[in-house]
Tab-separated table of C-alpha atoms in Angstrom:
chain	number	residue	atom	x	y	z
A	1	UNK	CA	0.000	0.000	0.000
A	2	UNK	CA	1.141	3.527	-0.720
A	3	UNK	CA	-0.120	6.077	1.771
A	4	UNK	CA	-0.367	9.736	0.862
A	5	UNK	CA	-0.299	12.459	3.495
A	6	UNK	CA	-3.297	14.772	3.705
A	7	UNK	CA	-4.036	18.186	5.093
A	8	UNK	CA	-0.512	19.051	6.197
A	9	UNK	CA	-1.562	22.697	6.157
A	10	UNK	CA	-4.035	21.927	8.930
A	11	UNK	CA	-1.396	20.300	11.079
A	12	UNK	CA	-3.114	16.918	11.105
A	13	UNK	CA	-0.786	14.898	8.861
A	14	UNK	CA	-3.371	12.160	8.321
A	15	UNK	CA	-2.345	9.549	5.737
A	16	UNK	CA	-4.741	7.559	3.578
A	17	UNK	CA	-4.629	4.764	1.029
A	18	UNK	CA	-7.539	3.248	-0.899
A	19	UNK	CA	-7.306	-0.357	-2.065
A	20	UNK	CA	-9.873	-1.660	-4.559
A	21	UNK	CA	-10.715	-5.321	-4.087
A	22	UNK	CA	-12.063	-5.602	-7.630
A	23	UNK	CA	-10.572	-2.898	-9.833
A	24	UNK	CA	-12.321	-4.552	-12.808
A	25	UNK	CA	-16.119	-4.707	-12.574
A	26	UNK	CA	-19.143	-4.856	-14.843
A	27	UNK	CA	-22.036	-2.400	-14.868
A	28	UNK	CA	-24.534	-3.276	-12.140
A	29	UNK	CA	-21.948	-5.079	-10.011
A	30	UNK	CA	-20.693	-3.846	-6.621
A	31	UNK	CA	-17.312	-2.136	-6.400
A	32	UNK	CA	-15.550	-3.191	-3.210
A	33	UNK	CA	-12.549	-1.803	-1.422
A	34	UNK	CA	-11.004	-0.528	1.786
A	35	UNK	CA	-9.929	2.982	2.774
A	36	UNK	CA	-6.947	2.736	5.167
A	37	UNK	CA	-5.950	5.621	7.463
A	38	UNK	CA	-3.029	6.498	9.676
A	39	UNK	CA	-3.386	9.242	12.249
A	40	UNK	CA	-0.882	12.093	12.277
A	41	UNK	CA	0.930	13.824	15.093
A	42	UNK	CA	-2.278	14.904	16.791
A	43	UNK	CA	-5.864	13.740	17.161
A	44	UNK	CA	-8.116	14.608	14.219
A	45	UNK	CA	-11.819	14.485	13.571
A	46	UNK	CA	-12.769	12.844	10.282
A	47	UNK	CA	-16.138	14.271	9.302
A	48	UNK	CA	-16.836	11.833	6.493
A	49	UNK	CA	-15.441	9.588	3.795
A	50	UNK	CA	-16.814	9.713	0.242
A	51	UNK	CA	-16.168	7.586	-2.836
A	52	UNK	CA	-16.536	9.405	-6.144
A	53	UNK	CA	-16.711	7.596	-9.507
A	54	UNK	CA	-15.484	9.885	-12.278
A	55	UNK	CA	-14.956	9.949	-16.024
A	56	UNK	CA	-12.897	12.126	-18.363
A	57	UNK	CA	-15.294	13.623	-20.936
A	58	UNK	CA	-14.717	15.557	-24.169
A	59	UNK	CA	-16.597	18.847	-24.418
A	60	UNK	CA	-17.155	20.840	-27.603
A	61	UNK	CA	-17.574	24.589	-27.143
A	62	UNK	CA	-17.808	26.521	-30.383
A	63	UNK	CA	-14.684	25.740	-32.366
A	64	UNK	CA	-12.831	24.475	-29.304
A	65	UNK	CA	-12.622	21.085	-27.662
A	66	UNK	CA	-11.391	20.316	-24.182
A	67	UNK	CA	-11.544	17.530	-21.627
A	68	UNK	CA	-13.086	17.762	-18.196
A	69	UNK	CA	-13.872	15.359	-15.355
A	70	UNK	CA	-17.461	14.421	-14.576
A	71	UNK	CA	-18.637	12.686	-11.417
A	72	UNK	CA	-21.324	10.103	-12.161
A	73	UNK	CA	-21.686	8.603	-8.676
A	74	UNK	CA	-20.780	9.988	-5.257
A	75	UNK	CA	-21.495	7.953	-2.155
A	76	UNK	CA	-20.667	8.442	1.502
A	77	UNK	CA	-19.104	5.318	2.976
A	78	UNK	CA	-18.436	6.559	6.522
A	79	UNK	CA	-19.720	9.262	8.832
A	80	UNK	CA	-17.744	11.236	11.395
A	81	UNK	CA	-15.282	9.615	13.770
A	82	UNK	CA	-12.283	10.576	15.870
A	83	UNK	CA	-8.882	9.460	14.580
A	84	UNK	CA	-6.354	9.355	17.408
A	85	UNK	CA	-2.744	10.381	16.900
A	86	UNK	CA	-0.818	7.544	15.218
A	87	UNK	CA	-3.844	5.241	15.140
A	88	UNK	CA	-4.749	3.156	12.118
A	89	UNK	CA	-8.256	2.775	10.778
A	90	UNK	CA	-9.708	0.708	7.907
A	91	UNK	CA	-13.079	1.481	6.378
A	92	UNK	CA	-14.423	-1.166	3.977
A	93	UNK	CA	-16.942	-0.079	1.372
A	94	UNK	CA	-19.215	-1.533	-1.272
A	95	UNK	CA	-20.971	0.671	-3.812
A	96	UNK	CA	-23.052	-0.217	-6.883
A	97	UNK	CA	-21.564	0.552	-10.276
A	98	UNK	CA	-24.308	2.291	-12.316
A	99	UNK	CA	-25.734	0.283	-15.204
A	100	UNK	CA	-24.854	3.047	-17.650
A	101	UNK	CA	-21.192	3.149	-16.674
A	102	UNK	CA	-19.155	3.154	-19.911
A	103	UNK	CA	-16.833	0.326	-20.865
A	104	UNK	CA	-13.149	0.963	-20.206
A	105	UNK	CA	-11.605	-2.508	-20.614
A	106	UNK	CA	-12.142	-5.368	-23.060
A	107	UNK	CA	-10.664	-8.845	-22.621
A	108	UNK	CA	-8.621	-7.558	-19.709
A	109	UNK	CA	-7.014	-4.752	-21.726
A	110	UNK	CA	-7.664	-1.016	-21.209
A	111	UNK	CA	-9.825	0.507	-23.942
A	112	UNK	CA	-7.778	3.184	-25.683
A	113	UNK	CA	-9.193	6.665	-25.187
A	114	UNK	CA	-11.139	5.850	-22.003
A	115	UNK	CA	-10.310	7.051	-18.508
A	116	UNK	CA	-12.523	6.151	-15.559
A	117	UNK	CA	-11.458	6.381	-11.961
A	118	UNK	CA	-12.232	6.357	-8.273
A	119	UNK	CA	-11.585	9.351	-6.041
A	120	UNK	CA	-11.522	8.990	-2.281
A	121	UNK	CA	-12.656	12.173	-0.559
A	122	UNK	CA	-11.790	12.824	3.082
A	123	UNK	CA	-13.566	15.558	5.026
A	124	UNK	CA	-11.138	16.590	7.739
A	125	UNK	CA	-11.041	19.658	9.973
A	126	UNK	CA	-13.714	21.420	7.967
A	127	UNK	CA	-11.924	20.911	4.635
A	128	UNK	CA	-12.266	18.340	1.850
A	129	UNK	CA	-9.316	16.525	0.324
A	130	UNK	CA	-9.904	14.891	-3.044
A	131	UNK	CA	-7.182	12.343	-3.580
A	132	UNK	CA	-5.502	10.965	-6.662
A	133	UNK	CA	-7.530	9.112	-9.275
A	134	UNK	CA	-7.360	5.338	-8.882
A	135	UNK	CA	-8.097	3.724	-12.267
A	136	UNK	CA	-11.383	1.864	-12.646
A	137	UNK	CA	-11.733	-0.769	-15.360
A	138	UNK	CA	-15.283	-1.603	-16.424
A	139	UNK	CA	-15.725	-4.726	-18.545
A	140	UNK	CA	-18.677	-5.220	-20.902
A	141	UNK	CA	-21.789	-7.142	-19.950
A	142	UNK	CA	-22.437	-10.326	-21.972
A	143	UNK	CA	-24.801	-8.595	-24.442
A	144	UNK	CA	-22.282	-5.787	-24.985
A	145	UNK	CA	-19.458	-8.291	-25.310
A	146	UNK	CA	-21.413	-10.208	-27.957
A	147	UNK	CA	-21.929	-7.051	-30.046
A	148	UNK	CA	-18.243	-6.135	-29.815
A	149	UNK	CA	-17.145	-9.669	-30.699
A	150	UNK	CA	-19.562	-9.763	-33.644
A	151	UNK	CA	-18.154	-6.513	-35.046
A	152	UNK	CA	-14.701	-8.043	-34.845
A	153	UNK	CA	-15.859	-11.140	-36.743
A	154	UNK	CA	-17.470	-8.918	-39.380
A	155	UNK	CA	-14.123	-7.260	-40.022
A	156	UNK	CA	-14.631	-3.930	-38.277
A	157	UNK	CA	-11.397	-2.556	-36.806
A	158	UNK	CA	-11.306	-0.603	-33.563
A	159	UNK	CA	-10.290	3.042	-34.018
A	160	UNK	CA	-10.808	4.736	-30.638
A	161	UNK	CA	-13.282	5.354	-27.848
A	162	UNK	CA	-14.243	8.473	-25.957
A	163	UNK	CA	-16.969	10.099	-23.894
A	164	UNK	CA	-18.979	13.005	-25.271
A	165	UNK	CA	-20.954	15.489	-23.209
A	166	UNK	CA	-24.718	15.183	-23.706
A	167	UNK	CA	-27.708	13.079	-22.646
A	168	UNK	CA	-29.258	10.628	-25.098
A	169	UNK	CA	-32.876	9.503	-25.141
A	170	UNK	CA	-33.388	6.839	-22.499
A	171	UNK	CA	-30.227	7.791	-20.611
A	172	UNK	CA	-29.686	9.538	-17.286
A	173	UNK	CA	-25.978	10.199	-17.766
A	174	UNK	CA	-24.599	13.673	-18.613
A	175	UNK	CA	-22.327	12.014	-21.199
A	176	UNK	CA	-22.340	9.064	-23.594
A	177	UNK	CA	-19.690	6.723	-24.942
A	178	UNK	CA	-18.741	6.362	-28.592
A	179	UNK	CA	-16.680	3.344	-29.633
A	180	UNK	CA	-15.447	4.020	-33.146
A	181	UNK	CA	-14.506	1.478	-35.807
A	182	UNK	CA	-13.135	1.457	-39.318
A	183	UNK	CA	-15.471	-0.498	-41.582
A	184	UNK	CA	-14.208	-3.832	-42.791
A	185	UNK	CA	-15.254	-6.975	-44.614
A	186	UNK	CA	-18.317	-6.658	-46.861
A	187	UNK	CA	-19.165	-3.361	-45.163
A	188	UNK	CA	-16.055	-1.573	-46.386
A	189	UNK	CA	-17.773	-0.800	-49.688
A	190	UNK	CA	-20.719	0.802	-47.849
A	191	UNK	CA	-19.284	2.553	-44.767
A	192	UNK	CA	-16.174	4.488	-43.896
A	193	UNK	CA	-16.585	4.269	-40.139
A	194	UNK	CA	-19.071	3.041	-37.547
A	195	UNK	CA	-19.830	4.518	-34.121
A	196	UNK	CA	-21.223	2.260	-31.399
A	197	UNK	CA	-23.036	3.491	-28.276
A	198	UNK	CA	-24.674	1.504	-25.463
A	199	UNK	CA	-27.462	2.675	-23.148
A	200	UNK	CA	-27.682	-0.034	-20.523
A	201	UNK	CA	-30.266	-0.843	-17.875
A	202	UNK	CA	-30.903	-3.747	-15.493
A	203	UNK	CA	-32.960	-5.710	-18.040
A	204	UNK	CA	-31.690	-4.697	-21.471
A	205	UNK	CA	-29.179	-2.700	-23.474
A	206	UNK	CA	-30.067	-0.286	-26.245
A	207	UNK	CA	-27.513	-0.366	-29.042
A	208	UNK	CA	-27.037	2.735	-31.188
A	209	UNK	CA	-25.198	2.500	-34.499
A	210	UNK	CA	-24.173	5.421	-36.657
A	211	UNK	CA	-22.316	4.914	-39.915
A	212	UNK	CA	-21.101	7.271	-42.614
A	213	UNK	CA	-21.422	6.456	-46.298
A	214	UNK	CA	-18.326	6.172	-48.416
A	215	UNK	CA	-18.667	9.206	-50.711
A	216	UNK	CA	-17.788	8.929	-54.378
A	217	UNK	CA	-16.530	11.364	-57.015
A	218	UNK	CA	-20.059	12.621	-57.805
A	219	UNK	CA	-21.691	11.905	-54.445
A	220	UNK	CA	-21.279	13.167	-50.914
A	221	UNK	CA	-21.188	11.043	-47.800
A	222	UNK	CA	-24.200	10.803	-45.509
A	223	UNK	CA	-24.715	9.365	-42.060
A	224	UNK	CA	-27.109	6.498	-41.295
A	225	UNK	CA	-28.530	5.673	-37.870
A	226	UNK	CA	-30.065	2.583	-36.264
A	227	UNK	CA	-31.138	1.719	-32.742
A	228	UNK	CA	-32.186	-1.676	-31.406
A	229	UNK	CA	-32.581	-3.426	-28.055
A	230	UNK	CA	-31.061	-6.646	-26.722
A	231	UNK	CA	-32.302	-8.125	-23.457
A	232	UNK	CA	-29.775	-9.509	-21.007
A	233	UNK	CA	-31.628	-12.840	-20.836
A	234	UNK	CA	-31.750	-13.468	-24.605
A	235	UNK	CA	-29.796	-16.331	-26.139
A	236	UNK	CA	-26.203	-15.489	-27.142
A	237	UNK	CA	-26.946	-15.366	-30.868
A	238	UNK	CA	-29.677	-12.727	-30.502
A	239	UNK	CA	-27.236	-9.823	-30.168
A	240	UNK	CA	-25.342	-10.748	-33.343
A	241	UNK	CA	-28.580	-11.243	-35.289
A	242	UNK	CA	-29.829	-7.827	-34.160
A	243	UNK	CA	-26.500	-6.252	-35.149
A	244	UNK	CA	-26.594	-7.808	-38.626
A	245	UNK	CA	-30.170	-6.622	-39.080
A	246	UNK	CA	-29.278	-3.103	-37.899
A	247	UNK	CA	-26.382	-2.808	-40.333
A	248	UNK	CA	-28.499	-4.036	-43.222
A	249	UNK	CA	-31.352	-1.667	-42.360
A	250	UNK	CA	-28.964	1.292	-42.418
A	251	UNK	CA	-27.585	0.225	-45.776
A	252	UNK	CA	-31.055	-0.282	-47.308
A	253	UNK	CA	-32.391	2.971	-45.898
A	254	UNK	CA	-29.697	4.897	-47.711
A	255	UNK	CA	-29.845	2.751	-50.816
A	256	UNK	CA	-26.369	1.400	-50.203
A	257	UNK	CA	-27.429	-2.169	-51.002
């Protein structure tokens, strides 16, 4: 464990370290961990401990783009207590990961372009210390995993992923994830790129596809859009069938078939 010293300016010298039991979770699962404390040179009153789940989000403002950090869950895991000088204290916690939490790891590997994390906030002596960001890796649910695996089999190649500010229909989040692919296989003649977005709930996942047409010498490119739903309890092949149907519907709608 690596302890960091807090609130030196207040003369307390309290040290804290947060250890996640399961740094990789799926949406809807509990995130577990322990916040460890060491008292400083004098007694201190801890007024509360908070766990904050955060995400780095891209924001477009006019012609400019910048990144900012959004909190999408903040939960108090301990109330006030007295921390004696030199004493050690461990506070276990368990908090639910929201269903709409974006994916940040696939097959055990970080998803390029994504940054999710856990902040531990300590209220001490009337002030709030927000510690370093501990990385949080969120793996896809089975239905999401099936869609991603199907795109790979169809020849789509991963380009990047990011979070965009905005709230989509059916979502409660202030941002949404876009997983971007280069078109491949039979779809290369129809699409340049494909954007994939999930809106996930406890019973189902809405899948949003957006593809751009490959423009020709006398034609301009256009975007096509499709949205479909896959229930978590459907058989494994349902997600791939729905994906195939969604891609074909987009192509037919634009006359690309």
